[in-house]
PDB file of C-alpha atoms in Angstrom:
ATOM      1  CA  MET S   1      55.469   1.668 -53.541  1.00 38.00           C
ATOM      2  CA  GLY S   2      58.592  -0.423 -52.892  1.00 41.00           C
ATOM      3  CA  THR S   3      60.207   0.657 -56.156  1.00 45.00           C
ATOM      4  CA  GLN S   4      59.617   4.317 -55.368  1.00 49.00           C
ATOM      5  CA  GLY S   5      61.162   3.832 -51.946  1.00 54.00           C
ATOM      6  CA  ASN S   6      64.203   2.126 -53.420  1.00 67.00           C
ATOM      7  CA  GLY S   7      64.613   4.967 -55.908  1.00 71.00           C
ATOM      8  CA  ASN S   8      64.539   7.541 -53.139  1.00 84.00           C
ATOM      9  CA  ASP S   9      67.037   5.515 -51.107  1.00 89.00           C
ATOM     10  CA  THR S  10      69.355   5.401 -54.110  1.00 91.00           C
ATOM     11  CA  ARG S  11      69.053   9.161 -54.626  1.00 93.00           C
ATOM     12  CA  LEU S  12      69.835   9.811 -50.965  1.00 95.00           C
ATOM     13  CA  ALA S  13      72.806   7.446 -51.131  1.00 95.00           C
ATOM     14  CA  ILE S  14      74.154   9.328 -54.156  1.00 96.00           C
ATOM     15  CA  LEU S  15      73.701  12.658 -52.399  1.00 96.00           C
ATOM     16  CA  GLU S  16      75.484  11.477 -49.254  1.00 96.00           C
ATOM     17  CA  ALA S  17      78.326   9.935 -51.251  1.00 97.00           C
ATOM     18  CA  GLY S  18      78.535  13.122 -53.296  1.00 97.00           C
ATOM     19  CA  LYS S  19      78.721  15.282 -50.196  1.00 96.00           C
ATOM     20  CA  GLN S  20      81.579  13.221 -48.769  1.00 96.00           C
ATOM     21  CA  GLU S  21      83.380  13.222 -52.136  1.00 97.00           C
ATOM     22  CA  PHE S  22      83.100  17.011 -52.524  1.00 97.00           C
ATOM     23  CA  LEU S  23      84.225  17.576 -48.922  1.00 96.00           C
ATOM     24  CA  LYS S  24      87.285  15.393 -49.464  1.00 96.00           C
ATOM     25  CA  TYR S  25      88.322  16.344 -52.991  1.00 96.00           C
ATOM     26  CA  GLY S  26      86.548  19.638 -53.702  1.00 95.00           C
ATOM     27  CA  TYR S  27      84.334  20.273 -56.704  1.00 95.00           C
ATOM     28  CA  GLU S  28      87.118  20.219 -59.272  1.00 94.00           C
ATOM     29  CA  GLY S  29      88.704  17.033 -57.960  1.00 96.00           C
ATOM     30  CA  ALA S  30      85.493  15.115 -57.304  1.00 96.00           C
ATOM     31  CA  SER S  31      84.884  11.973 -59.354  1.00 95.00           C
ATOM     32  CA  LEU S  32      81.481  10.621 -60.315  1.00 94.00           C
ATOM     33  CA  ARG S  33      83.117   7.217 -60.564  1.00 94.00           C
ATOM     34  CA  ARG S  34      84.132   7.314 -56.886  1.00 96.00           C
ATOM     35  CA  ILE S  35      80.715   8.674 -55.916  1.00 96.00           C
ATOM     36  CA  ALA S  36      79.050   5.793 -57.745  1.00 95.00           C
ATOM     37  CA  LYS S  37      81.292   3.262 -56.055  1.00 95.00           C
ATOM     38  CA  GLU S  38      80.597   4.714 -52.607  1.00 95.00           C
ATOM     39  CA  ALA S  39      76.850   4.796 -53.272  1.00 94.00           C
ATOM     40  CA  CYS S  40      76.947   1.230 -54.655  1.00 94.00           C
ATOM     41  CA  VAL S  41      75.505   2.262 -58.010  1.00 94.00           C
ATOM     42  CA  THR S  42      76.826   2.585 -61.547  1.00 92.00           C
ATOM     43  CA  THR S  43      77.989   5.921 -62.926  1.00 92.00           C
ATOM     44  CA  GLY S  44      75.135   5.653 -65.401  1.00 91.00           C
ATOM     45  CA  ALA S  45      72.674   5.387 -62.520  1.00 91.00           C
ATOM     46  CA  ILE S  46      73.874   8.766 -61.199  1.00 94.00           C
ATOM     47  CA  TYR S  47      72.956  10.345 -64.528  1.00 93.00           C
ATOM     48  CA  GLY S  48      69.476   8.959 -64.067  1.00 92.00           C
ATOM     49  CA  TYR S  49      69.092  11.320 -61.093  1.00 94.00           C
ATOM     50  CA  PHE S  50      71.446  14.187 -61.927  1.00 94.00           C
ATOM     51  CA  PRO S  51      72.626  15.488 -65.326  1.00 94.00           C
ATOM     52  CA  GLY S  52      76.177  15.778 -64.025  1.00 91.00           C
ATOM     53  CA  LYS S  53      78.516  16.843 -61.244  1.00 93.00           C
ATOM     54  CA  GLU S  54      77.297  20.451 -61.271  1.00 93.00           C
ATOM     55  CA  ALA S  55      73.670  19.418 -60.796  1.00 95.00           C
ATOM     56  CA  LEU S  56      74.626  17.099 -57.937  1.00 96.00           C
ATOM     57  CA  PHE S  57      76.569  19.883 -56.205  1.00 96.00           C
ATOM     58  CA  GLU S  58      73.681  22.316 -56.703  1.00 95.00           C
ATOM     59  CA  GLU S  59      71.194  19.812 -55.278  1.00 96.00           C
ATOM     60  CA  LEU S  60      73.347  19.472 -52.167  1.00 96.00           C
ATOM     61  CA  THR S  61      73.963  23.171 -51.568  1.00 96.00           C
ATOM     62  CA  GLY S  62      71.170  25.083 -53.300  1.00 95.00           C
ATOM     63  CA  ASP S  63      68.567  25.178 -50.530  1.00 96.00           C
ATOM     64  CA  ALA S  64      71.086  26.165 -47.859  1.00 96.00           C
ATOM     65  CA  ALA S  65      72.623  28.873 -50.037  1.00 96.00           C
ATOM     66  CA  GLU S  66      69.276  30.324 -51.102  1.00 96.00           C
ATOM     67  CA  GLY S  67      67.901  30.174 -47.559  1.00 96.00           C
ATOM     68  CA  LEU S  68      70.706  32.360 -46.220  1.00 95.00           C
ATOM     69  CA  MET S  69      70.354  34.739 -49.161  1.00 95.00           C
ATOM     70  CA  GLU S  70      66.605  35.176 -48.711  1.00 95.00           C
ATOM     71  CA  LYS S  71      66.796  35.604 -44.948  1.00 92.00           C
ATOM     72  CA  TYR S  72      69.578  38.155 -45.309  1.00 92.00           C
ATOM     73  CA  ARG S  73      67.625  40.059 -47.970  1.00 93.00           C
ATOM     74  CA  ALA S  74      64.498  40.071 -45.792  1.00 92.00           C
ATOM     75  CA  MET S  75      66.520  41.412 -42.857  1.00 88.00           C
ATOM     76  CA  HIS S  76      67.699  44.368 -44.927  1.00 87.00           C
ATOM     77  CA  GLU S  77      64.237  45.025 -46.329  1.00 90.00           C
ATOM     78  CA  GLU S  78      62.902  45.129 -42.776  1.00 88.00           C
ATOM     79  CA  PHE S  79      65.663  47.572 -41.787  1.00 86.00           C
ATOM     80  CA  ALA S  80      65.027  49.790 -44.830  1.00 86.00           C
ATOM     81  CA  ALA S  81      61.310  49.957 -43.958  1.00 88.00           C
ATOM     82  CA  LEU S  82      62.110  51.653 -40.635  1.00 87.00           C
ATOM     83  CA  PRO S  83      61.875  55.461 -40.441  1.00 88.00           C
ATOM     84  CA  PRO S  84      65.381  57.017 -40.783  1.00 84.00           C
ATOM     85  CA  GLU S  85      65.586  57.957 -37.104  1.00 84.00           C
ATOM     86  CA  LYS S  86      64.747  54.371 -36.131  1.00 86.00           C
ATOM     87  CA  GLN S  87      67.437  53.090 -38.496  1.00 84.00           C
ATOM     88  CA  ALA S  88      70.006  55.205 -36.639  1.00 80.00           C
ATOM     89  CA  GLU S  89      68.865  53.734 -33.321  1.00 80.00           C
ATOM     90  CA  ALA S  90      68.838  50.191 -34.692  1.00 79.00           C
ATOM     91  CA  LEU S  91      72.502  50.421 -35.674  1.00 77.00           C
ATOM     92  CA  ASP S  92      73.401  50.068 -31.981  1.00 72.00           C
ATOM     93  CA  VAL S  93      71.757  46.663 -31.664  1.00 75.00           C
ATOM     94  CA  ILE S  94      71.762  45.232 -35.172  1.00 75.00           C
ATOM     95  CA  SER S  95      74.895  43.135 -34.604  1.00 70.00           C
ATOM     96  CA  ASP S  96      73.562  41.587 -31.404  1.00 76.00           C
ATOM     97  CA  ASP S  97      70.288  40.796 -33.178  1.00 77.00           C
ATOM     98  CA  ASN S  98      71.533  39.535 -36.527  1.00 83.00           C
ATOM     99  CA  VAL S  99      75.006  38.032 -36.118  1.00 87.00           C
ATOM    100  CA  PRO S 100      73.759  35.067 -34.030  1.00 91.00           C
ATOM    101  CA  TRP S 101      71.127  33.991 -36.569  1.00 92.00           C
ATOM    102  CA  MET S 102      73.644  34.129 -39.418  1.00 92.00           C
ATOM    103  CA  VAL S 103      76.265  32.132 -37.548  1.00 94.00           C
ATOM    104  CA  ASN S 104      73.707  29.605 -36.310  1.00 95.00           C
ATOM    105  CA  TYR S 105      72.134  29.260 -39.759  1.00 96.00           C
ATOM    106  CA  VAL S 106      75.537  28.427 -41.236  1.00 96.00           C
ATOM    107  CA  TYR S 107      76.598  26.134 -38.382  1.00 97.00           C
ATOM    108  CA  ASP S 108      73.303  24.225 -38.491  1.00 97.00           C
ATOM    109  CA  ARG S 109      74.325  23.362 -42.075  1.00 97.00           C
ATOM    110  CA  PHE S 110      78.084  23.402 -41.540  1.00 97.00           C
ATOM    111  CA  ASP S 111      79.038  20.696 -44.059  1.00 96.00           C
ATOM    112  CA  LEU S 112      76.967  22.370 -46.762  1.00 96.00           C
ATOM    113  CA  PHE S 113      78.573  25.766 -46.176  1.00 97.00           C
ATOM    114  CA  LYS S 114      81.983  24.100 -46.106  1.00 97.00           C
ATOM    115  CA  LEU S 115      81.092  22.951 -49.623  1.00 97.00           C
ATOM    116  CA  ILE S 116      79.843  26.400 -50.678  1.00 96.00           C
ATOM    117  CA  PHE S 117      82.695  28.441 -49.203  1.00 95.00           C
ATOM    118  CA  CYS S 118      85.670  26.096 -49.443  1.00 95.00           C
ATOM    119  CA  LYS S 119      85.012  23.167 -51.777  1.00 96.00           C
ATOM    120  CA  SER S 120      83.102  24.706 -54.677  1.00 94.00           C
ATOM    121  CA  SER S 121      84.646  26.138 -57.809  1.00 89.00           C
ATOM    122  CA  LYS S 122      86.174  29.597 -57.330  1.00 86.00           C
ATOM    123  CA  GLU S 123      83.539  31.013 -59.678  1.00 90.00           C
ATOM    124  CA  TYR S 124      80.688  29.512 -57.646  1.00 92.00           C
ATOM    125  CA  CYS S 125      81.967  30.849 -54.329  1.00 92.00           C
ATOM    126  CA  ASP S 126      82.799  34.292 -55.745  1.00 92.00           C
ATOM    127  CA  SER S 127      79.368  34.530 -57.355  1.00 93.00           C
ATOM    128  CA  TYR S 128      77.573  33.555 -54.149  1.00 94.00           C
ATOM    129  CA  LEU S 129      79.560  35.914 -51.923  1.00 93.00           C
ATOM    130  CA  GLY S 130      79.104  38.576 -54.590  1.00 93.00           C
ATOM    131  CA  GLU S 131      75.316  38.286 -54.418  1.00 94.00           C
ATOM    132  CA  LEU S 132      75.356  38.615 -50.629  1.00 94.00           C
ATOM    133  CA  THR S 133      77.715  41.583 -50.918  1.00 94.00           C
ATOM    134  CA  GLU S 134      75.380  43.309 -53.388  1.00 94.00           C
ATOM    135  CA  ILE S 135      72.546  43.132 -50.836  1.00 93.00           C
ATOM    136  CA  GLU S 136      74.805  44.695 -48.208  1.00 91.00           C
ATOM    137  CA  GLU S 137      76.050  47.385 -50.606  1.00 93.00           C
ATOM    138  CA  ALA S 138      72.535  48.410 -51.688  1.00 93.00           C
ATOM    139  CA  SER S 139      71.399  48.583 -48.076  1.00 90.00           C
ATOM    140  CA  THR S 140      74.446  50.675 -47.155  1.00 90.00           C
ATOM    141  CA  TRP S 141      73.733  53.249 -49.859  1.00 92.00           C
ATOM    142  CA  GLU S 142      70.113  53.487 -48.708  1.00 91.00           C
ATOM    143  CA  PHE S 143      71.336  54.020 -45.151  1.00 89.00           C
ATOM    144  CA  VAL S 144      73.775  56.731 -46.303  1.00 90.00           C
ATOM    145  CA  GLU S 145      70.933  58.614 -47.978  1.00 90.00           C
ATOM    146  CA  ALA S 146      68.676  58.213 -44.942  1.00 88.00           C
ATOM    147  CA  MET S 147      71.336  59.628 -42.618  1.00 90.00           C
ATOM    148  CA  LYS S 148      72.003  62.551 -44.956  1.00 90.00           C
ATOM    149  CA  LYS S 149      68.289  63.374 -44.953  1.00 88.00           C
ATOM    150  CA  LEU S 150      68.424  63.466 -41.157  1.00 88.00           C
ATOM    151  CA  GLY S 151      71.187  66.059 -41.443  1.00 91.00           C
ATOM    152  CA  HIS S 152      74.106  63.920 -40.261  1.00 90.00           C
ATOM    153  CA  ASP S 153      77.588  64.795 -41.470  1.00 91.00           C
ATOM    154  CA  VAL S 154      78.230  61.615 -43.470  1.00 90.00           C
ATOM    155  CA  MET S 155      81.785  61.051 -44.677  1.00 91.00           C
ATOM    156  CA  GLU S 156      82.392  61.143 -48.413  1.00 91.00           C
ATOM    157  CA  ILE S 157      82.709  57.510 -49.490  1.00 89.00           C
ATOM    158  CA  ASP S 158      82.612  55.869 -52.899  1.00 93.00           C
ATOM    159  CA  SER S 159      81.434  52.559 -54.305  1.00 92.00           C
ATOM    160  CA  THR S 160      84.855  50.899 -53.993  1.00 95.00           C
ATOM    161  CA  ILE S 161      85.176  51.376 -50.238  1.00 92.00           C
ATOM    162  CA  ILE S 162      81.520  50.396 -49.763  1.00 92.00           C
ATOM    163  CA  HIS S 163      82.189  47.185 -51.690  1.00 93.00           C
ATOM    164  CA  ILE S 164      85.319  46.377 -49.671  1.00 92.00           C
ATOM    165  CA  LEU S 165      83.558  46.953 -46.347  1.00 89.00           C
ATOM    166  CA  ALA S 166      80.488  44.975 -47.405  1.00 89.00           C
ATOM    167  CA  ARG S 167      82.564  42.071 -48.695  1.00 91.00           C
ATOM    168  CA  SER S 168      84.665  41.944 -45.505  1.00 88.00           C
ATOM    169  CA  PHE S 169      81.585  41.017 -43.480  1.00 83.00           C
ATOM    170  CA  PHE S 170      81.111  37.807 -45.453  1.00 88.00           C
ATOM    171  CA  GLN S 171      84.833  37.146 -45.552  1.00 90.00           C
ATOM    172  CA  GLN S 172      84.678  36.794 -41.765  1.00 91.00           C
ATOM    173  CA  LEU S 173      81.933  34.178 -42.063  1.00 92.00           C
ATOM    174  CA  TRP S 174      84.063  32.381 -44.664  1.00 93.00           C
ATOM    175  CA  GLU S 175      87.013  32.406 -42.237  1.00 94.00           C
ATOM    176  CA  PHE S 176      84.957  30.777 -39.484  1.00 96.00           C
ATOM    177  CA  VAL S 177      83.974  27.895 -41.766  1.00 96.00           C
ATOM    178  CA  ALA S 178      87.333  27.563 -43.524  1.00 95.00           C
ATOM    179  CA  HIS S 179      89.185  27.255 -40.225  1.00 96.00           C
ATOM    180  CA  ASP S 180      86.581  25.073 -38.471  1.00 97.00           C
ATOM    181  CA  VAL S 181      86.079  27.617 -35.712  1.00 97.00           C
ATOM    182  CA  PRO S 182      83.755  26.057 -33.086  1.00 97.00           C
ATOM    183  CA  ARG S 183      80.221  27.464 -33.058  1.00 97.00           C
ATOM    184  CA  GLU S 184      80.462  29.184 -29.670  1.00 96.00           C
ATOM    185  CA  LYS S 185      83.708  30.903 -30.623  1.00 96.00           C
ATOM    186  CA  ALA S 186      82.253  31.906 -33.992  1.00 96.00           C
ATOM    187  CA  LEU S 187      79.274  33.465 -32.198  1.00 94.00           C
ATOM    188  CA  SER S 188      81.577  35.315 -29.828  1.00 94.00           C
ATOM    189  CA  TYR S 189      83.955  36.443 -32.569  1.00 93.00           C
ATOM    190  CA  GLY S 190      81.040  37.514 -34.756  1.00 91.00           C
ATOM    191  CA  LEU S 191      79.625  39.766 -32.042  1.00 89.00           C
ATOM    192  CA  VAL S 192      83.023  41.331 -31.373  1.00 91.00           C
ATOM    193  CA  LEU S 193      83.604  41.945 -35.086  1.00 89.00           C
ATOM    194  CA  GLY S 194      80.066  43.279 -35.502  1.00 85.00           C
ATOM    195  CA  THR S 195      80.579  45.718 -32.608  1.00 85.00           C
ATOM    196  CA  PHE S 196      83.864  46.823 -34.157  1.00 88.00           C
ATOM    197  CA  GLN S 197      82.341  47.339 -37.597  1.00 86.00           C
ATOM    198  CA  HIS S 198      79.278  49.198 -36.401  1.00 83.00           C
ATOM    199  CA  ALA S 199      81.380  51.561 -34.306  1.00 86.00           C
ATOM    200  CA  GLY S 200      83.159  52.369 -37.558  1.00 89.00           C
ATOM    201  CA  TRP S 201      79.896  52.804 -39.447  1.00 87.00           C
ATOM    202  CA  LYS S 202      78.605  55.193 -36.781  1.00 86.00           C
ATOM    203  CA  LYS S 203      81.725  57.309 -37.266  1.00 90.00           C
ATOM    204  CA  ILE S 204      81.301  57.235 -41.047  1.00 90.00           C
ATOM    205  CA  MET S 205      77.615  58.137 -40.789  1.00 87.00           C
ATOM    206  CA  GLY S 206      78.247  61.016 -38.391  1.00 87.00           C
ATOM    207  CA  LEU S 207      76.217  59.458 -35.581  1.00 83.00           C
TER     208      LEU S 207
END
């Protein structure tokens, strides 16, 4: 029992030291040697828990990243399940309903999203934001088709502009974290930006 407890304490110490190392030096600059020193273990001991730096970073950030992804996907699935006329009505309130949970989810795990957005490899961050953007893009196309079926005069738009608009939503969230915007300001800014964006979407959708 004691040995198991000590092993878990060591693992937690490595994770905490790793988090501080990644926050300070970023993924590329992080050193397992420094992490080991901070955690009071040998570098070899780290490999007993994690195959390498990538696995340690993934262990730190994976649950937070996947949690946001799944919640965001579920939100869009719930929206898509609404009848088209209800989707049009929901556009007026969707920012007020959904921006706060996204901002609060990120800010409840601020250090982890600082790692994901600002301290990971460029490939990791681009891939993660890309996955979120794909959810937004797919939902947007479904909404376009729903509004056309209702007879609205939807503007002609292509996949490039849809991608740019979808990506910009997550770029704003990235900006909040990158610039250490306080939570209350991030919530306020997010609602203003959401109102701005949805006014634009209503124009595009002919609502």
